[in-house]
Short mmCIF file of C-alpha atoms in Angstrom, two decimals:
data_model
loop_
_atom_site.label_atom_id
_atom_site.label_comp_id
_atom_site.label_asym_id
_atom_site.label_seq_id
_atom_site.Cartn_x
_atom_site.Cartn_y
_atom_site.Cartn_z
CA MET A 1 100.17 96.99 78.25
CA ALA A 2 101.93 95.51 81.24
CA LEU A 3 100.86 96.71 84.68
CA ASP A 4 104.33 98.17 85.31
CA ASP A 5 104.04 100.23 82.11
CA THR A 6 100.54 101.55 82.87
CA PRO A 7 100.54 105.31 83.58
CA MET A 8 99.27 106.28 87.00
CA MET A 9 97.32 109.43 87.71
CA VAL A 10 95.83 110.38 91.04
CA ALA A 11 93.95 113.68 91.26
CA ILE A 12 94.57 115.78 94.35
CA THR A 13 92.60 119.01 94.66
CA PHE A 14 92.12 121.57 97.40
CA ASN A 15 89.46 124.27 97.55
CA GLY A 16 89.30 127.33 99.81
CA ILE A 17 91.68 129.65 101.58
CA LEU A 18 95.37 128.79 101.83
CA THR A 19 97.54 130.08 104.63
CA SER A 20 101.02 129.25 105.81
CA GLN A 21 99.36 127.22 108.60
CA HIS A 22 98.36 124.71 105.90
CA SER A 23 101.96 124.33 104.73
CA VAL A 24 102.89 121.51 107.13
CA SER A 25 100.01 119.31 105.99
CA ILE A 26 100.49 120.15 102.32
CA LYS A 27 104.23 119.47 102.48
CA LYS A 28 103.50 116.01 103.94
CA ILE A 29 101.15 115.22 101.06
CA LEU A 30 103.40 116.69 98.36
CA ASP A 31 106.58 115.13 99.79
CA PRO A 32 109.15 115.15 96.94
CA THR A 33 110.36 111.67 97.92
CA PHE A 34 107.02 110.27 96.70
CA ARG A 35 107.18 109.78 92.95
CA ASN A 36 105.31 107.96 90.23
CA PRO A 37 107.08 104.94 88.75
CA ASN A 38 108.28 107.17 85.90
CA GLY A 39 109.96 109.54 88.39
CA CYS A 40 107.42 112.37 88.25
CA PRO A 41 106.80 114.10 91.60
CA ILE A 42 103.36 114.52 93.15
CA GLN A 43 101.57 117.68 92.08
CA ALA A 44 98.17 119.08 93.00
CA THR A 45 95.58 121.59 91.88
CA PHE A 46 94.57 124.30 94.33
CA PHE A 47 91.33 126.23 93.84
CA VAL A 48 91.93 129.37 95.89
CA SER A 49 89.18 131.60 97.24
CA ASP A 50 89.17 133.82 100.27
CA LYS A 51 85.76 135.37 99.49
CA GLY A 52 87.12 138.88 99.90
CA ARG A 53 88.20 138.34 103.49
CA GLY A 54 91.92 138.59 102.71
CA LEU A 55 92.81 135.37 104.54
CA THR A 56 94.71 133.65 101.72
CA ASP A 57 98.50 133.94 101.91
CA TYR A 58 99.34 134.65 98.28
CA CYS A 59 103.09 134.33 98.88
CA PHE A 60 102.41 130.74 99.96
CA VAL A 61 100.22 130.23 96.87
CA GLN A 62 103.02 131.60 94.66
CA GLY A 63 105.42 129.08 96.22
CA LEU A 64 103.02 126.25 95.38
CA PHE A 65 102.82 127.52 91.81
CA ASN A 66 106.62 127.78 91.60
CA ASN A 67 106.76 124.08 92.57
CA HIS A 68 104.70 123.19 89.46
CA ASN A 69 101.30 122.88 91.14
CA GLU A 70 98.24 124.23 89.35
CA ILE A 71 96.44 127.22 90.84
CA GLY A 72 92.85 128.08 90.01
CA VAL A 73 90.99 131.07 91.39
CA SER A 74 87.44 130.54 92.53
CA VAL A 75 85.54 133.82 92.32
CA PRO A 76 82.58 133.99 94.70
CA ARG A 77 79.21 134.94 93.34
CA TYR A 78 77.67 137.90 95.09
CA ARG A 79 73.91 138.27 95.25
#
């Protein structure tokens, strides 16, 4: 397989709370002008957990999901 035909996959993951304050940094990373050679946009997986503190902005998380990012929920273990 020629180098130009080789699929490229880079894993980007985030773990923790997500607020609208993170949106500027995340939008820079997930800039839609960056694309794989086959034209696919950059996507990421977000593991969301606010540990019951209510800090995560779930409207922001829904927007990430609507833009084809994966969302996982990390449930804290209580002792």
